[in-house]
Coordinates of C-alpha atoms in Angstrom, one line a residue:
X1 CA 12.7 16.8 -65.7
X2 CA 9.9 14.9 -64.9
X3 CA 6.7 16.7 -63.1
X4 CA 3.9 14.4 -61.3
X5 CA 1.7 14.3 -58.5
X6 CA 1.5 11.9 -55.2
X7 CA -1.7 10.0 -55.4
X8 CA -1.9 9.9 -51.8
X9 CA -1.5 13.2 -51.0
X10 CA -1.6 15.1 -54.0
X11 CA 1.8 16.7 -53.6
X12 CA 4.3 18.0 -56.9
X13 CA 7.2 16.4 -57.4
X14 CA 9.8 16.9 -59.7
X15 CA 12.7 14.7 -60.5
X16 CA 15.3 13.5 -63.0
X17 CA 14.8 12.0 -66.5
X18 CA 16.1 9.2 -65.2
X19 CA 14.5 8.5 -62.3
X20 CA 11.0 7.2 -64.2
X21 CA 10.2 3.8 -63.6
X22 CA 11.6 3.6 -60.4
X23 CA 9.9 3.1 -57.1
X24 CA 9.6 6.1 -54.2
X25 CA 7.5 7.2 -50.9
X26 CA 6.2 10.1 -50.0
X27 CA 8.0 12.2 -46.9
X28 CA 4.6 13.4 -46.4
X29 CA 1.9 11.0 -46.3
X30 CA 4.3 8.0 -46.8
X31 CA 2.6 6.4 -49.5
X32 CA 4.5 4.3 -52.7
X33 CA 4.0 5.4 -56.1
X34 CA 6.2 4.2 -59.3
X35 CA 7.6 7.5 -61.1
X36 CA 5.9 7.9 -64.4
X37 CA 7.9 7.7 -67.9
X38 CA 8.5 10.6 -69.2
X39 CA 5.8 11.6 -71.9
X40 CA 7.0 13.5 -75.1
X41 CA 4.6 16.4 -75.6
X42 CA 2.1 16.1 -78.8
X43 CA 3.0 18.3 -81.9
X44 CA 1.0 20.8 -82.2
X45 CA -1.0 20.8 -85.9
X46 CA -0.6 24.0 -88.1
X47 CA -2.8 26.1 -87.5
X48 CA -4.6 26.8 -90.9
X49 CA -3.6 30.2 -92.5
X50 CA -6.9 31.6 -94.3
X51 CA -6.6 33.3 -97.5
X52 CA -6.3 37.1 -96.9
X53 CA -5.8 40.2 -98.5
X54 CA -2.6 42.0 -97.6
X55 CA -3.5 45.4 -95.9
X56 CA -0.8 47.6 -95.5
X57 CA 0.1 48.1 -91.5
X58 CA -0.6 51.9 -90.9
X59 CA 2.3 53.9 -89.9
X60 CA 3.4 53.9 -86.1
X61 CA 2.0 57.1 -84.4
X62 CA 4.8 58.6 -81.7
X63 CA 3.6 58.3 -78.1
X64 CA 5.2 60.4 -75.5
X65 CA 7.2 58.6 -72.9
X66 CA 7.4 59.8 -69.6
X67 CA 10.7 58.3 -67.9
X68 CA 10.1 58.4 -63.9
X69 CA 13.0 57.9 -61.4
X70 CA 12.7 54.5 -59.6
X71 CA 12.6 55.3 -56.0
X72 CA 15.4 54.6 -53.5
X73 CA 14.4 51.1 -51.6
X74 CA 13.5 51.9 -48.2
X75 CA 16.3 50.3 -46.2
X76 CA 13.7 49.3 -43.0
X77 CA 11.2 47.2 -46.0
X78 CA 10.7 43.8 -45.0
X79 CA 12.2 41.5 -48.1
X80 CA 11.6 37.5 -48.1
X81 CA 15.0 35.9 -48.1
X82 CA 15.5 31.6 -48.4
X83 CA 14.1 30.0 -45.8
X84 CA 16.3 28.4 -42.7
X85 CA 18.2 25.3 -44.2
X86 CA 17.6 23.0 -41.2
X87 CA 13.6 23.9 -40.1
X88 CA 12.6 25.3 -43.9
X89 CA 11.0 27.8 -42.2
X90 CA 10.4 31.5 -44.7
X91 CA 11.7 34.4 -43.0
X92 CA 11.9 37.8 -44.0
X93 CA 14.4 40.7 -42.9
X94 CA 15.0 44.0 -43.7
X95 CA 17.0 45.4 -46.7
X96 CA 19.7 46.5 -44.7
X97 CA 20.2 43.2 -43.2
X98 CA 20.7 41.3 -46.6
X99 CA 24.0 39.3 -46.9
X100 CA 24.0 39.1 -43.0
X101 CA 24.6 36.7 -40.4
X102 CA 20.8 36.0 -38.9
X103 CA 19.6 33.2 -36.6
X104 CA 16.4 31.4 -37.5
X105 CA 14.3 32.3 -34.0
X106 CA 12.6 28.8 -34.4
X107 CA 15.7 26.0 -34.5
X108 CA 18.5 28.8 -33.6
X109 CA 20.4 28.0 -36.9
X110 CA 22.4 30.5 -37.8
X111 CA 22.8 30.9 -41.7
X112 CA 23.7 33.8 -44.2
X113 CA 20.5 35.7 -45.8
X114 CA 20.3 35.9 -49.3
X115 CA 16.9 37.2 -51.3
X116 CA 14.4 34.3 -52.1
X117 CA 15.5 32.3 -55.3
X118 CA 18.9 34.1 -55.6
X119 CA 20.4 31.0 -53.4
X120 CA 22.5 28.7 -55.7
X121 CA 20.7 25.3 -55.6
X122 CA 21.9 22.2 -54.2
X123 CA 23.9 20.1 -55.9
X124 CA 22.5 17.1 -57.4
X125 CA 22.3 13.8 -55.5
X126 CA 25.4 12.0 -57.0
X127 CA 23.7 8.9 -59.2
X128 CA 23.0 5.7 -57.8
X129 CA 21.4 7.4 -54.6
X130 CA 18.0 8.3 -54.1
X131 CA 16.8 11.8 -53.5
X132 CA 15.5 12.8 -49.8
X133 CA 11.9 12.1 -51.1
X134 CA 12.5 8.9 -52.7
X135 CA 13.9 7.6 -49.2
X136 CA 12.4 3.8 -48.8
X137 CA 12.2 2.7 -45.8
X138 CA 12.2 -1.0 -47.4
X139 CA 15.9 -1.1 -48.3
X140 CA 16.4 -1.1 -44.7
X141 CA 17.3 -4.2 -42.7
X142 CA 14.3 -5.1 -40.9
X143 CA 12.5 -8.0 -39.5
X144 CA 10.1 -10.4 -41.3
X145 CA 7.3 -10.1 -39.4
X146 CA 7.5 -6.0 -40.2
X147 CA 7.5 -6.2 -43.6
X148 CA 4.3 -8.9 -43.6
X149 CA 2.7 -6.5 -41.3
X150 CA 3.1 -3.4 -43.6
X151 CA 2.3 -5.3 -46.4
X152 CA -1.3 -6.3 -45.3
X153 CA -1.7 -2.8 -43.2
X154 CA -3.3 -0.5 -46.1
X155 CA -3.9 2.0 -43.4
X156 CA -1.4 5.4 -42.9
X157 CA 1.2 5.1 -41.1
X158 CA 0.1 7.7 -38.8
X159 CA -2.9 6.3 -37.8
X160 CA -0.9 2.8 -37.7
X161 CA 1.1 4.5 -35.1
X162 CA -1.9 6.0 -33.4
X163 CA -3.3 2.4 -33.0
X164 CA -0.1 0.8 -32.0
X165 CA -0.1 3.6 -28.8
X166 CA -3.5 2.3 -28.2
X167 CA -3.0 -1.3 -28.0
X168 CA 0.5 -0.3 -25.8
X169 CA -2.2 0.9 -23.1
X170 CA -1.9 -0.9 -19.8
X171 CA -5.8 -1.4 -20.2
X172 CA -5.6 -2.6 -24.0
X173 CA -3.0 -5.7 -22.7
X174 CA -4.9 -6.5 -19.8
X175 CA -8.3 -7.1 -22.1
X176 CA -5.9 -8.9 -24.8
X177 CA -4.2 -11.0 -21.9
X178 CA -8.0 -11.9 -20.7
X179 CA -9.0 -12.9 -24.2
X180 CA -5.9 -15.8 -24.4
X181 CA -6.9 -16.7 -20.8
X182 CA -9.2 -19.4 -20.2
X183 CA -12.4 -18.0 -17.9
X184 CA -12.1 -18.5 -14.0
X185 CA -14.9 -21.4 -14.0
X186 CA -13.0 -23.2 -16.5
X187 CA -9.8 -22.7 -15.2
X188 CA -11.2 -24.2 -12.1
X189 CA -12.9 -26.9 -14.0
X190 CA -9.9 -27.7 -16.4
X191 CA -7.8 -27.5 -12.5
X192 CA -10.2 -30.3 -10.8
X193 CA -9.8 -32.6 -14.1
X194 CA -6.1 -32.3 -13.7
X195 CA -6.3 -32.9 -9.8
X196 CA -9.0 -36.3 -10.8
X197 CA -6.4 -37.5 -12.8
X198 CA -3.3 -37.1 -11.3
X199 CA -2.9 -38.6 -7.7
X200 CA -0.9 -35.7 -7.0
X201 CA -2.0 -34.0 -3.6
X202 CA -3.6 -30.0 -4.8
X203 CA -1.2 -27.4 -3.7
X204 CA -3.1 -23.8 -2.8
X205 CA -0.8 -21.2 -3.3
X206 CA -2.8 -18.7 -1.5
X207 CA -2.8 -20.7 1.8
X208 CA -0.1 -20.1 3.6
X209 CA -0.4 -23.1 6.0
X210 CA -0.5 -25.7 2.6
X211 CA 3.2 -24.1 2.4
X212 CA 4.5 -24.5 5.5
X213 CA 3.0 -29.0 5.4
X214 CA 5.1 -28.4 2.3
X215 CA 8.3 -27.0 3.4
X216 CA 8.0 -30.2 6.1
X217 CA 8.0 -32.7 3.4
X218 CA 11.2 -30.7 2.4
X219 CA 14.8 -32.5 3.7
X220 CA 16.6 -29.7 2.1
X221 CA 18.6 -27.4 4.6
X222 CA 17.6 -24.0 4.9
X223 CA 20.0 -20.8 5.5
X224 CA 18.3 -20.0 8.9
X225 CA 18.0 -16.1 8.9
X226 CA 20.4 -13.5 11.1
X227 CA 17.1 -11.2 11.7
X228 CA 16.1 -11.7 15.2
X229 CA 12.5 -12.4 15.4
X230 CA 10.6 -9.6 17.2
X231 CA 7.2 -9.6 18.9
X232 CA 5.9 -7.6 16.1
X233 CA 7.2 -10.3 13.2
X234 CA 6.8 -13.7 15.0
X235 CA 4.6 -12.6 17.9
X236 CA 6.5 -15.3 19.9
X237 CA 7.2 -14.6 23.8
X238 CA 10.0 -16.1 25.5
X239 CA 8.8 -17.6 28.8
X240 CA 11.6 -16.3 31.0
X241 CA 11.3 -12.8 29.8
X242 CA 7.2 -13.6 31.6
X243 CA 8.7 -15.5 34.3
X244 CA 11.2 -12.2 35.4
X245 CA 8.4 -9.7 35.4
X246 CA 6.0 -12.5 37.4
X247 CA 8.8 -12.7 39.5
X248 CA 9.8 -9.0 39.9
X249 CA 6.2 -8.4 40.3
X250 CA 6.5 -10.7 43.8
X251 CA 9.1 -9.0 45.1
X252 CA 7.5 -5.7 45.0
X253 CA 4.9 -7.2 46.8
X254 CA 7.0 -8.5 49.3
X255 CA 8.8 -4.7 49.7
X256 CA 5.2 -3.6 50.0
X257 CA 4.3 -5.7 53.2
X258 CA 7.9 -4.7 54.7
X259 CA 7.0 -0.9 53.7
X260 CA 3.9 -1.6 55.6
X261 CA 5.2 -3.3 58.7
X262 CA 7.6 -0.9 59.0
X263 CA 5.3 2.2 59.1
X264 CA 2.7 0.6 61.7
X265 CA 5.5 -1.7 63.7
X266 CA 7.8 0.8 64.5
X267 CA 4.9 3.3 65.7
X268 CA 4.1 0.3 67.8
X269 CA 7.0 -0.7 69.3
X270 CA 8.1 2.8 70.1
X271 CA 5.0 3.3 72.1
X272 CA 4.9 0.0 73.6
X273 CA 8.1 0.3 75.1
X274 CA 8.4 3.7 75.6
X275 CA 5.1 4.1 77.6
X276 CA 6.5 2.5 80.9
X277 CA 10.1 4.1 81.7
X278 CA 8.5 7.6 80.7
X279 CA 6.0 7.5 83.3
X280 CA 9.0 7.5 86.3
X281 CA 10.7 10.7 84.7
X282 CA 11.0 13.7 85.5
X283 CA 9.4 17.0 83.2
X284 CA 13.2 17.1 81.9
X285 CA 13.8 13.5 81.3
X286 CA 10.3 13.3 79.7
X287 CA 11.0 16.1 77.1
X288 CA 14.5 14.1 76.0
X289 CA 12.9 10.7 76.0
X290 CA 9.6 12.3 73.5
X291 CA 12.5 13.8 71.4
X292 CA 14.5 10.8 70.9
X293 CA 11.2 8.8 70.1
X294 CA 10.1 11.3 67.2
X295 CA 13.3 10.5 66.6
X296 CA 13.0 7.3 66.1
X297 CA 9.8 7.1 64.9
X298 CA 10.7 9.0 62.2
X299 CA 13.3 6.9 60.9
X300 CA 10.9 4.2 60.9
X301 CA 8.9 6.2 58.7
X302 CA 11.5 7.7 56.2
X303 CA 12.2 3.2 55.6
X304 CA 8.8 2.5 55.1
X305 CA 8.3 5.0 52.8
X306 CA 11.9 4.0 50.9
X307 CA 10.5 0.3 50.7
X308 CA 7.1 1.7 49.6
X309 CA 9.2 3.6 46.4
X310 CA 11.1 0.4 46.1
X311 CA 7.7 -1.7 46.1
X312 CA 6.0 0.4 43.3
X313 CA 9.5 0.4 41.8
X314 CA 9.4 -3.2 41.4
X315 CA 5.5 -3.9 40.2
X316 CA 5.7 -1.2 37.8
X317 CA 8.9 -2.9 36.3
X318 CA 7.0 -6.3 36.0
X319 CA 4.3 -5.0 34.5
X320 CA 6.1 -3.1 31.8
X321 CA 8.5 -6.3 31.1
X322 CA 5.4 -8.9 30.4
X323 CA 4.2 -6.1 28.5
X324 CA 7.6 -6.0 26.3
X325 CA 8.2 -2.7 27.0
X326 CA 11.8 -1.3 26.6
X327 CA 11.4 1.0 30.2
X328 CA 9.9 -2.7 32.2
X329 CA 13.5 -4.1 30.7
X330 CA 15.8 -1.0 32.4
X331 CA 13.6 -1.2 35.4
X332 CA 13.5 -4.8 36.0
X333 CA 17.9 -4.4 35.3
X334 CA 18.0 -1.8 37.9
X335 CA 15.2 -3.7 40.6
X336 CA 17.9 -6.9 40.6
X337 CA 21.0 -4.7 40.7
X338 CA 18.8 -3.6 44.1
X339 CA 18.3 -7.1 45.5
X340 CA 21.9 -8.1 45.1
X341 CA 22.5 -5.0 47.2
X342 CA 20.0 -6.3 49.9
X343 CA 20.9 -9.7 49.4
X344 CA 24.5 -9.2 50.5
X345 CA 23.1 -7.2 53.3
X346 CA 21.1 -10.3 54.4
X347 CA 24.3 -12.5 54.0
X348 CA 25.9 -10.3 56.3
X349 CA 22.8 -10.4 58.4
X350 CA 23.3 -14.2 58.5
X351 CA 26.8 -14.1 59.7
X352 CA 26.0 -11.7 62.3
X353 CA 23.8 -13.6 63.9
X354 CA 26.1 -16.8 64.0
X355 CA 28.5 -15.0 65.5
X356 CA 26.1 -14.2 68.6
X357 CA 28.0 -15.9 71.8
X358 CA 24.6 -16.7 72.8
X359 CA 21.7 -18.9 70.2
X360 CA 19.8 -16.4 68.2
X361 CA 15.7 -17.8 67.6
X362 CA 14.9 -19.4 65.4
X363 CA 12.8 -17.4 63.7
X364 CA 15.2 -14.6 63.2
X365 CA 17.4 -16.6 61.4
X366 CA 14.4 -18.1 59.0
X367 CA 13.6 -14.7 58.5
X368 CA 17.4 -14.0 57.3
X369 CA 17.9 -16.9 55.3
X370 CA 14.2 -16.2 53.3
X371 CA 15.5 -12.7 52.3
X372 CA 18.5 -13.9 51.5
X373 CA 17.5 -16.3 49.3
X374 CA 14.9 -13.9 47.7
X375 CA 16.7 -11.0 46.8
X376 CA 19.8 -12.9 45.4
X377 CA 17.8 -15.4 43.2
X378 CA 16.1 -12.8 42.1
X379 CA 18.9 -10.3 41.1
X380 CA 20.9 -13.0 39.6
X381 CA 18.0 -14.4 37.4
X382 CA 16.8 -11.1 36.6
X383 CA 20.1 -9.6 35.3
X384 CA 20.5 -12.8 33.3
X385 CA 17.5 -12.3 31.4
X386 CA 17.5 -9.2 31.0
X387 CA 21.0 -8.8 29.6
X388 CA 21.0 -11.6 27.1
X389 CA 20.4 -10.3 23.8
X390 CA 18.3 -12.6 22.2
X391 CA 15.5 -11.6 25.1
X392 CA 16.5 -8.0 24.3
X393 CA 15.2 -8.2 20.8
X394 CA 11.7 -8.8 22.0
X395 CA 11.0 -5.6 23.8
X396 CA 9.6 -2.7 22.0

């Protein structure tokens, strides 16, 4: 066998005979060595023997031996067994476990204990393979570029692979990726050269106008995309969704003079034409005829104040639609449902009055055809907007 020591480390080895010569690593600090030859120990000279006179030995004197009992081993004594054969950890049990099944509390291996040094030893590595020490890494396939870089690195390999962590920092790359770049003043020098010399027009990246001159100069079709553009992408506003809420907005005005007229006219005419036949009636007649004027001017009030809802209805709902608002879309739906209504009743208005055996004035039937006109434009053009879907995609 030959004994030596790792230069690196200063480790003990010990190996076969045949083994000298031959190149190996250490497991521990990873550095090559060549195995020394195996070096025959020098004879030792005789030792001189000095003339002496022969004394006769003197006669053995009897000492008393006292024989003493070895003691029974205490079964609870810790005893060191072999250590665990995956983590080579030492572990120590008691004498009544020896020969047992015990599991290494490191690695969970479970192995049989057996006293330290009374485990058979392994058997030898069968020849033409290295032992677990003499493992080189260098037999393995591996690139070019590795083995030039081990070759110049005289460092550990430890604090190789400290280094390499360091340079794989997010930092460490960003200063290395600086260093190959070229400054920002040169860049922009080296970029103004490159623009001098080539008639090429300059294309900003960062301008986002430069790309859309570009994409002009571009014949090539482009897929056109199925997202509908809403106010908060394109900002763009469809003029007849603005043109409906104008529009709606006019009508409730409209509804707001009629609420008016309605609430002072109808006080008016009631007392206008009611102030002359009550003045010939008796206290009887008078009670009925005040009673069927509340009457009626309560009626009058009750529609002005449906036409004042309908009014505030309306502007509220124009409003909300030029503002985009989903509510201003359902209102402005349900305002032109509403003027269909009233525009049928004002065709039927119409009719009525052609129908009259005797020529209605003028003026009435201005006033008819005006309303009619109103309220069915607008509820036709209002629920045509307002249910198409590609002006549904721009409210909120």
């Amino acid at each position: 066998m030959i004994r030596f020591a790792c230069p690196g480390c200063d480790s003990t080895f010990s190996v076969d005979d045949s083994k000298a010569g031959k190149s190996g690593k250490c497991p521990k600090c990873q550095t090559q060595f060549i195995i020394p030859q195996l070096e025959a120990a020098p004879a030792a000279p005789p030792e001189p023997v000095p003339p002496s006179v022969p004394v006769p030995a003197p006669a053995p004197v009897p000492v008393p031996v006292s024989v003493q009992p070895t003691p029974a081993a205490d079964p609870n004594a810790p005893v060191e067994i072999d250590p665990c054969p995956k983590c080579q950890t030492k572990l120590s049990v008691t004498v009544g476990d020896l020969g047992n099944d015990v599991e290494c509390p490191y690695c969970k291996t479970v192995f049989k204990s057996a006293r330290a040094g009374t485990r058979p030893p392994a058997p030898p590595a069968p020849p033409g393979k290295k032992s677990s020490f003499e493992t080189d890494f260098s037999s393995r396939p591996k690139s070019k570029k590795r083995d030039d870089d081990e070759d110049d690195d005289d460092r550990p390999r430890k604090r190789r692979r400290d280094d390499d962590d360091d340079d794989d920092r997010p930092s460490k790359r960003r200063r290395d990726d600086d260093d190959d770049r070229p400054s920002r003043r040169g860049r922009a020098a080296s970029r103004r050269d490159d623009d001098d010399d080539d008639d090429r027009p300059s294309r900003r990246r960062s301008s986002r106008r430069d790309d859309d001159d570009d994409d002009d100069y571009d014949d090539r079709p482009r897929r056109r995309s199925r997202r509908p553009s809403r106010r908060g992408g394109s900002g763009q506003r469809s003029g007849a969704v603005t043109a409906a809420g104008i529009f709606t907005i006019v009508i409730g005005v409209l509804w707001l003079i009629g609420s008016a007229a309605t609430f002072f006219g109808g006080a008016f005419i009631t007392s206008l034409f009611g102030a002359a036949p009550r003045q010939n009636m008796d206290p009887a007649g008078r009670a009925a005829f005040d009673q069927a004027q509340t009457g009626v001017t309560a009626v009058f009030i009750g529609c002005g104040l449906v036409l004042l809802l309908i009014a505030l209805f309306h502007i509220m709902g124009g409003i909300f639609a030029i503002q985009r608002k989903s509510a201003g879309r359902i209102i402005v739906i349900i305002c032109g449902v509403i003027g269909l209504i009233f525009g049928l009743f004002g065709l039927y208005g119409v009719l009525s009055l052609l129908r009259l055996p005797f020529t209605p004035p003028i003026e009435a039937v201005l006033y008819q055809l005006i309303s009619l006109a109103l309220t069915l434009g607008y509820g036709i053009f209002s629920l045509i907007v307002m249910c198409r879907s590609d002006y549904a995609d721009e409210f909120e």
